[in-house]
Short mmCIF file of C-alpha atoms in Angstrom, two decimals:
data_model
loop_
_atom_site.label_atom_id
_atom_site.label_comp_id
_atom_site.label_asym_id
_atom_site.label_seq_id
_atom_site.Cartn_x
_atom_site.Cartn_y
_atom_site.Cartn_z
CA MET U 726 109.48 34.47 10.65
CA ALA U 727 113.27 35.26 10.06
CA TYR U 728 115.07 38.70 9.63
CA THR U 729 118.56 40.15 9.68
CA ALA U 730 119.63 43.80 10.52
CA ASN U 731 122.63 45.68 9.56
CA SER U 732 123.68 49.01 9.44
CA ALA U 733 123.88 48.85 6.00
CA SER U 734 120.26 46.81 4.94
CA SER U 735 118.04 44.83 6.34
CA GLU U 736 115.51 42.19 4.73
CA LEU U 737 112.22 40.55 6.31
CA ILE U 738 111.28 37.19 4.50
CA ALA U 739 107.68 36.33 5.13
CA GLY U 740 104.24 36.49 3.29
CA PRO U 741 102.83 39.37 1.06
CA MET U 742 102.42 43.03 1.78
CA LEU U 743 100.73 46.03 0.48
CA SER U 744 101.72 49.26 1.93
CA THR U 745 99.86 52.57 1.74
CA LEU U 746 100.28 55.41 3.97
CA SER U 747 98.78 58.70 4.74
CA SER U 748 100.53 62.03 4.38
CA ALA U 749 100.34 64.22 7.45
CA GLU U 750 97.77 66.04 5.70
CA GLY U 751 95.49 63.23 4.99
CA ASN U 752 96.10 62.65 1.41
CA GLY U 753 96.89 58.65 0.11
CA ALA U 754 100.37 58.32 -0.71
CA ALA U 755 102.05 55.08 -2.38
CA PHE U 756 105.95 54.69 -1.51
CA VAL U 757 108.99 53.54 -3.26
CA THR U 758 112.06 52.92 -1.42
CA PRO U 759 114.93 54.91 -2.23
CA GLN U 760 117.98 52.71 -2.92
CA LYS U 761 120.80 54.56 -2.08
CA SER U 762 121.54 57.92 0.03
CA GLU U 763 124.11 60.52 -1.21
CA SER U 764 126.67 58.86 1.42
CA GLY U 765 126.46 55.55 -0.21
CA VAL U 766 124.62 53.71 2.65
CA LYS U 767 121.97 51.53 1.27
CA ALA U 768 118.47 51.18 2.01
CA GLN U 769 116.60 48.11 1.12
CA ARG U 770 115.88 48.33 -2.41
CA LYS U 771 112.91 46.12 -2.58
CA LEU U 772 109.79 46.56 -0.09
CA PRO U 773 109.91 43.56 2.22
CA ASN U 774 107.38 41.01 2.75
CA ILE U 775 106.08 41.22 6.17
CA THR U 776 103.83 39.10 8.18
CA ASN U 777 102.37 39.25 11.52
CA SER U 778 105.58 38.56 13.55
CA GLY U 779 108.78 40.42 14.49
CA PRO U 780 110.05 43.45 15.44
CA LEU U 781 109.65 47.28 14.28
CA LEU U 782 112.38 47.27 11.82
CA ASP U 783 113.23 49.74 9.23
CA ARG U 784 115.03 49.93 6.01
CA TRP U 785 118.36 51.23 7.38
CA GLY U 786 118.44 48.26 9.99
CA ARG U 787 117.01 49.88 13.14
CA VAL U 788 114.56 48.30 15.36
CA ALA U 789 112.19 50.39 17.21
CA THR U 790 111.72 49.44 20.96
CA ASP U 791 110.89 52.78 22.55
CA LEU U 792 107.22 53.93 22.26
CA ARG U 793 106.57 57.50 22.70
CA ILE U 794 102.42 58.03 23.15
CA SER U 795 101.13 61.48 22.53
CA LEU U 796 98.02 61.86 25.18
CA THR U 797 96.45 65.40 23.73
CA ASP U 798 97.94 68.36 21.60
CA LYS U 799 96.72 70.68 24.17
CA CYS U 800 98.90 72.45 27.05
CA ASN U 801 98.43 75.00 29.45
CA LEU U 802 101.55 76.66 28.92
CA ARG U 803 102.91 78.59 25.28
CA CYS U 804 106.35 77.79 25.44
CA ILE U 805 107.77 80.24 22.17
CA TYR U 806 109.72 77.33 20.93
CA CYS U 807 107.10 75.01 20.68
CA MET U 808 103.48 76.47 20.12
CA PRO U 809 102.44 80.31 19.12
CA ALA U 810 100.79 82.57 21.47
CA ASP U 811 97.38 81.66 20.26
CA GLY U 812 95.46 80.59 17.25
CA LEU U 813 96.29 76.58 17.54
CA GLN U 814 92.87 74.51 16.98
CA TRP U 815 92.71 71.70 19.05
CA LEU U 816 91.63 68.16 18.24
CA PRO U 817 88.06 67.50 18.88
CA LYS U 818 87.78 64.95 21.70
CA GLU U 819 86.20 62.27 19.46
CA ASN U 820 89.50 62.23 17.28
CA LEU U 821 91.48 61.58 20.42
CA LEU U 822 92.64 57.73 21.31
CA SER U 823 90.28 56.93 24.23
CA ALA U 824 92.09 55.30 27.47
CA GLU U 825 90.85 51.86 26.21
CA GLU U 826 92.25 52.30 22.57
CA ILE U 827 95.77 53.58 23.83
CA ALA U 828 95.93 50.85 26.30
CA ARG U 829 95.18 48.20 23.45
CA LEU U 830 97.82 49.70 20.99
CA ALA U 831 100.16 49.84 23.78
CA ASP U 832 99.61 45.91 24.34
CA ILE U 833 100.10 45.22 20.66
CA ALA U 834 103.17 47.23 20.77
CA ILE U 835 104.67 45.17 23.60
CA THR U 836 103.39 41.89 22.97
CA GLU U 837 103.49 41.88 19.18
CA LEU U 838 106.13 44.19 18.07
CA GLY U 839 108.77 44.08 20.61
CA VAL U 840 108.56 47.51 22.44
CA GLU U 841 110.15 47.42 26.06
CA GLU U 842 109.62 50.97 27.27
CA ILE U 843 106.74 53.71 26.87
CA ARG U 844 107.02 57.36 27.62
CA PHE U 845 103.57 59.65 27.66
CA THR U 846 103.90 62.94 26.19
CA GLY U 847 102.05 65.89 24.77
CA GLY U 848 101.08 68.32 24.42
CA GLU U 849 100.76 68.04 28.19
CA PRO U 850 99.64 64.52 29.59
CA LEU U 851 98.68 66.17 32.76
CA VAL U 852 95.56 67.61 31.29
CA ARG U 853 94.14 64.27 30.20
CA ALA U 854 91.51 63.43 33.35
CA ASP U 855 92.03 59.75 32.49
CA LEU U 856 95.98 59.65 32.87
CA VAL U 857 96.06 57.60 35.95
CA ASP U 858 93.65 55.02 34.24
CA ILE U 859 95.79 54.91 31.13
CA ILE U 860 98.89 54.12 32.95
CA SER U 861 96.91 51.62 35.43
CA ARG U 862 95.68 49.84 32.34
CA ILE U 863 99.09 49.22 30.80
CA HIS U 864 100.96 48.79 34.18
CA GLN U 865 98.37 46.00 35.21
CA ALA U 866 98.80 44.31 31.83
CA HIS U 867 102.98 44.46 31.58
CA PRO U 868 104.42 45.15 35.27
CA ASP U 869 107.68 44.91 33.82
CA VAL U 870 107.29 47.55 31.26
CA PRO U 871 108.65 51.10 32.35
CA LEU U 872 106.22 53.63 32.26
CA ALA U 873 107.75 57.59 31.95
CA ILE U 874 105.97 60.79 31.44
CA THR U 875 107.59 64.10 30.01
CA THR U 876 105.61 66.56 31.39
CA ASN U 877 105.52 70.77 32.44
CA GLY U 878 104.69 69.83 35.71
CA ILE U 879 101.66 71.75 36.32
CA GLY U 880 99.45 69.66 38.32
CA LEU U 881 101.87 67.35 39.05
CA GLU U 882 101.79 68.32 43.01
CA LYS U 883 98.24 66.83 43.36
CA ARG U 884 98.63 63.85 40.97
CA ALA U 885 101.91 62.48 41.31
CA THR U 886 101.19 60.09 44.29
CA ALA U 887 98.21 58.54 42.48
CA LEU U 888 100.54 58.47 39.13
CA ALA U 889 103.00 56.68 40.90
CA GLU U 890 100.84 53.89 42.37
CA ALA U 891 99.01 53.33 38.78
CA GLY U 892 102.61 52.35 37.78
CA LEU U 893 104.61 55.26 36.63
CA THR U 894 108.15 54.59 37.09
CA ARG U 895 109.97 57.52 35.80
CA ILE U 896 109.48 61.41 35.04
CA ASN U 897 110.79 64.23 33.07
CA VAL U 898 109.85 67.64 33.76
CA SER U 899 110.63 70.40 31.10
CA LEU U 900 111.98 73.32 33.11
CA ASP U 901 114.25 75.89 31.19
CA THR U 902 114.83 78.25 33.92
CA ILE U 903 114.63 78.84 37.60
CA CYS U 904 114.03 82.58 37.26
CA ARG U 905 110.16 83.65 37.58
CA GLU U 906 110.49 86.35 35.03
CA THR U 907 112.49 84.43 32.55
CA PHE U 908 109.83 81.60 32.96
CA ALA U 909 107.00 83.93 32.15
CA GLU U 910 108.65 85.18 29.01
CA LEU U 911 109.49 82.01 27.56
CA THR U 912 106.14 79.89 28.37
CA ARG U 913 104.18 83.22 28.23
CA ARG U 914 102.50 82.06 31.66
CA ASP U 915 103.37 82.78 35.13
CA LYS U 916 103.57 79.33 36.35
CA LEU U 917 106.82 78.55 37.63
CA ASP U 918 106.02 78.29 41.51
CA ALA U 919 103.31 75.54 40.14
CA VAL U 920 106.05 73.68 38.32
CA LEU U 921 108.76 73.67 41.26
CA LYS U 922 105.63 72.44 43.38
CA GLY U 923 104.85 69.66 40.89
CA ILE U 924 108.56 68.84 41.04
CA ASP U 925 108.63 68.64 45.01
CA GLY U 926 105.31 66.15 44.63
CA ALA U 927 107.16 63.83 42.46
CA ALA U 928 110.08 63.81 44.79
CA GLU U 929 107.66 62.89 47.74
CA ALA U 930 105.93 60.35 45.70
CA GLY U 931 109.21 58.65 45.20
CA LEU U 932 109.45 59.15 41.18
CA TRP U 933 113.27 59.15 41.30
CA PRO U 934 115.40 59.90 39.49
CA ILE U 935 113.57 63.19 38.64
CA LYS U 936 114.84 64.46 35.06
CA ILE U 937 114.86 68.26 34.11
CA ASN U 938 114.68 68.89 30.34
CA ALA U 939 115.79 72.57 29.60
CA VAL U 940 115.88 74.27 26.19
CA LEU U 941 118.45 77.30 26.03
CA MET U 942 117.28 80.31 24.12
CA PRO U 943 119.95 83.18 22.96
CA GLY U 944 119.25 86.23 24.79
CA LEU U 945 116.35 84.82 27.16
CA ASN U 946 117.80 81.99 29.29
CA ASP U 947 121.16 81.11 27.91
CA ASP U 948 123.21 83.28 30.46
CA GLN U 949 121.41 81.09 33.16
CA ALA U 950 122.53 77.78 32.37
CA PRO U 951 125.25 77.76 35.22
CA GLU U 952 122.52 78.82 37.66
CA LEU U 953 119.98 75.84 36.43
CA LEU U 954 122.59 73.16 36.92
CA ARG U 955 123.18 74.71 40.45
CA TRP U 956 119.86 74.09 41.31
CA ALA U 957 119.40 70.47 40.03
CA LEU U 958 122.55 69.55 41.42
CA ALA U 959 121.43 70.79 44.65
CA GLY U 960 117.95 69.09 44.27
CA GLY U 961 119.55 65.78 43.31
CA TYR U 962 117.84 66.11 39.93
CA GLN U 963 119.52 64.98 36.42
CA LEU U 964 119.43 68.17 34.18
CA ARG U 965 119.65 67.60 30.52
CA PHE U 966 120.12 70.31 28.00
CA ILE U 967 118.60 69.71 24.50
CA GLU U 968 119.37 71.92 21.33
CA GLN U 969 116.31 73.49 20.11
CA MET U 970 114.86 71.36 16.94
CA PRO U 971 112.91 72.99 14.32
CA LEU U 972 109.55 72.18 15.52
CA ASP U 973 107.97 75.15 16.76
CA ALA U 974 104.39 75.94 15.41
CA ASP U 975 105.40 79.11 13.86
CA ASN U 976 108.30 77.82 11.78
CA ARG U 977 110.70 80.58 12.91
CA TRP U 978 113.57 78.47 13.86
CA THR U 979 116.93 79.31 12.41
CA ARG U 980 120.76 77.89 12.97
CA GLU U 981 122.03 81.44 14.30
CA GLY U 982 118.96 80.78 17.24
CA THR U 983 120.01 77.65 18.15
CA ILE U 984 122.09 77.15 21.03
CA THR U 985 124.49 74.39 20.25
CA ALA U 986 125.77 71.53 22.61
CA ALA U 987 129.54 73.28 22.13
CA GLU U 988 127.85 76.40 23.40
CA ILE U 989 126.08 74.71 26.07
CA ARG U 990 129.41 72.88 27.39
CA GLU U 991 131.22 76.48 27.16
CA LYS U 992 128.61 78.27 29.31
CA LEU U 993 128.72 75.33 31.83
CA SER U 994 132.59 75.95 32.11
CA ALA U 995 132.42 79.21 33.24
CA GLU U 996 131.47 77.88 36.36
CA TYR U 997 132.00 74.33 36.39
CA VAL U 998 134.84 71.57 35.21
CA LEU U 999 133.07 69.28 32.95
CA GLY U 1000 134.81 65.77 32.87
CA SER U 1001 134.18 62.26 31.25
CA VAL U 1002 131.91 59.36 32.85
CA ALA U 1003 133.09 55.96 33.31
CA GLU U 1004 130.38 54.22 31.70
CA ALA U 1005 130.00 53.90 27.71
CA ARG U 1006 127.18 56.05 26.45
CA GLY U 1007 124.95 53.15 24.75
CA ASP U 1008 122.33 54.40 22.82
CA SER U 1009 121.33 57.10 25.34
CA PRO U 1010 120.56 60.75 23.26
CA ALA U 1011 122.10 62.47 26.25
CA GLN U 1012 125.86 62.98 26.48
CA LEU U 1013 126.70 62.67 29.86
CA TRP U 1014 129.56 64.79 31.78
CA GLU U 1015 130.82 64.52 35.48
CA VAL U 1016 130.69 67.77 36.98
CA TYR U 1017 133.28 69.28 39.06
CA PRO U 1018 134.36 72.44 40.83
CA LEU U 1019 135.87 75.12 39.13
CA GLY U 1020 139.65 75.05 38.71
CA THR U 1021 139.67 71.06 38.70
CA ALA U 1022 142.36 69.36 37.24
CA LEU U 1023 141.54 66.56 34.56
CA ASP U 1024 144.01 63.81 32.98
CA GLU U 1025 144.07 63.07 29.84
CA ALA U 1026 140.95 60.88 29.61
CA GLY U 1027 138.85 63.42 31.32
CA PHE U 1028 138.98 62.29 35.00
CA PRO U 1029 140.16 64.09 38.08
CA ALA U 1030 143.83 63.78 38.52
CA ASP U 1031 143.69 64.44 42.29
CA GLY U 1032 140.52 62.22 42.94
CA THR U 1033 138.15 65.13 43.29
CA GLU U 1034 134.53 64.22 44.01
CA SER U 1035 131.96 64.89 41.33
CA LEU U 1036 129.44 66.87 41.96
CA GLY U 1037 127.01 65.36 39.93
CA ARG U 1038 125.94 64.63 36.34
CA VAL U 1039 124.61 66.84 33.47
CA GLY U 1040 123.37 65.70 30.11
CA ILE U 1041 123.60 67.79 26.89
CA ILE U 1042 121.55 66.29 23.81
CA ALA U 1043 122.78 67.50 20.63
CA SER U 1044 119.99 66.62 18.57
CA VAL U 1045 120.95 69.14 15.91
CA THR U 1046 124.71 69.55 15.74
CA GLU U 1047 125.63 66.00 16.62
CA SER U 1048 122.25 63.90 15.47
CA PHE U 1049 122.10 60.18 16.89
CA CYS U 1050 119.59 59.32 14.14
CA ASN U 1051 121.68 56.06 13.36
CA ALA U 1052 120.74 54.56 16.86
CA CYS U 1053 117.20 55.90 17.04
CA THR U 1054 115.05 53.36 18.40
CA ARG U 1055 111.82 55.29 18.72
CA THR U 1056 108.14 55.07 17.46
CA ARG U 1057 105.83 57.64 17.90
CA LEU U 1058 101.89 57.48 18.21
CA THR U 1059 100.16 60.79 17.82
CA ALA U 1060 97.15 61.88 20.13
CA ASP U 1061 95.09 60.86 17.23
CA GLY U 1062 96.24 57.48 16.50
CA LYS U 1063 99.01 58.21 13.69
CA ILE U 1064 102.12 56.53 13.56
CA ARG U 1065 105.30 58.97 13.04
CA SER U 1066 108.19 56.89 12.24
CA CYS U 1067 110.16 59.78 13.03
CA LEU U 1068 109.48 63.39 14.32
CA PHE U 1069 110.12 64.87 11.05
CA SER U 1070 108.65 62.71 8.53
CA ASP U 1071 105.95 64.01 6.20
CA THR U 1072 103.92 60.78 6.40
CA GLU U 1073 102.03 59.39 8.91
CA THR U 1074 100.05 55.45 9.33
CA ASP U 1075 96.70 55.90 10.33
CA LEU U 1076 95.83 53.23 13.34
CA MET U 1077 92.76 55.05 14.64
CA GLN U 1078 90.73 54.71 11.47
CA LEU U 1079 91.64 50.84 11.15
CA LEU U 1080 91.20 50.53 15.18
CA ARG U 1081 87.52 51.56 14.96
CA SER U 1082 86.72 49.73 11.78
CA GLY U 1083 87.28 46.56 13.66
CA ALA U 1084 90.48 45.35 12.95
CA ASP U 1085 92.25 42.76 14.83
CA ASP U 1086 95.66 43.00 16.82
CA GLN U 1087 97.65 41.15 13.89
CA GLN U 1088 96.26 43.53 11.29
CA LEU U 1089 97.15 46.47 13.62
CA ALA U 1090 100.78 45.19 14.00
CA LEU U 1091 101.15 44.72 10.48
CA ARG U 1092 100.16 48.20 9.71
CA TRP U 1093 102.30 49.36 12.34
CA ARG U 1094 105.41 47.34 10.85
CA GLU U 1095 104.52 48.84 7.23
CA GLY U 1096 104.78 52.32 8.84
CA MET U 1097 108.31 51.82 10.51
CA TRP U 1098 109.33 50.38 7.56
CA PHE U 1099 109.98 53.70 5.57
CA LYS U 1100 111.53 55.45 8.35
CA PRO U 1101 113.77 58.17 6.90
CA ARG U 1102 117.26 58.05 7.84
CA ALA U 1103 118.02 61.19 9.60
CA HIS U 1104 115.59 63.71 10.36
CA GLY U 1105 113.31 63.49 7.67
CA LYS U 1106 115.76 63.06 5.14
CA GLU U 1107 117.11 60.05 3.30
CA ASP U 1108 120.60 60.81 3.78
CA ALA U 1109 122.53 61.40 6.97
CA ASP U 1110 125.21 63.76 5.68
CA PHE U 1111 122.89 67.14 5.31
CA ASP U 1112 123.75 70.83 6.41
CA ILE U 1113 121.38 71.36 9.58
CA GLU U 1114 119.93 74.35 7.74
CA GLU U 1115 118.59 71.58 5.54
CA PHE U 1116 116.33 69.98 8.07
CA ALA U 1117 112.96 68.49 6.49
CA LYS U 1118 109.98 70.83 7.97
CA ALA U 1119 107.99 68.88 9.97
CA SER U 1120 104.27 68.78 8.99
CA ARG U 1121 103.32 69.28 12.64
CA SER U 1122 104.27 71.56 15.48
CA MET U 1123 105.97 69.59 18.57
CA SER U 1124 102.78 70.02 20.73
CA ALA U 1125 100.80 67.91 18.15
CA ILE U 1126 103.53 65.43 17.60
CA GLY U 1127 104.25 64.53 20.85
CA GLY U 1128 108.32 64.69 21.99
#
């Protein structure tokens, strides 16, 4: 099969295809591809023909090579920007993909669809008792594919070594504060010590580099950003601040309640100087900054004029105010076997039903391609130029989708 892709349009040339996806609520939905966005960038006008070969291409010319697999919707924390204090209904166990099913879909993604890396998310992936088995199955079949995990760190202390031996190569720990009282308020659980012990366990298991993901909330931990950075630099961790996205289960997100990338830089600059990094950013969602002592003079390019050495780096992911959707390379598999092309998509492609009805690998790959073709241009919208108050409302919370 031949294909061409650019930023304006994409076309696949192959055999016939019929695409019907399920909405997130479970209703069937037929799709008509929009012809043009408000900003004038054209999407593919005609539904392409897709056969059982080729990458996960969407109608805007992007190719997905990064697979996020949500292993469960359950979590042992109740972070206020992600989940309500109580009341969420968990998926029944029989509605979750098994270790064998996850390994098979991962194999299809790698061998048939060109996926180059996999990250396990949740909920909290460490609540899966078979997590080591899942990682081991995929690593044994594809030892060169990086396998990463995003976790809150609770329970990691006892499992880090087994995870590393199974084939886990990278780890991100969600940690918004190192103040015990603030942590308990943000997560509704007094578990900071367990998280810190988990990070220590990951370090002892050799899971470097360890990345720390942090969300700042106004009036809670936004004044603690320099303290968190100081702790991360001392420990050798790679800290990433992430703008809060409207993916909370309570749907209480507001623009006014979002600490923006510009505000994060301003808060950090109260105690540090942020300078340019030498390498190009590439397709990374994080804008990286070299961190220098306060008072360091920078030249016009953002480098220290007197050769002062960097203390380390910090990243800022401006997922709301400085969207990187045009370079998105992600495809998401939910814990109940649905493909989501975008966090904010209101449609899902059901692979579990197809998988459990006896479909072969080529049929599953075809359905996966079909679902990704309809990926929205930006944050669930067909136009990249929209006000951030107009975010598409996610049909599921982050804990149900997977980060």
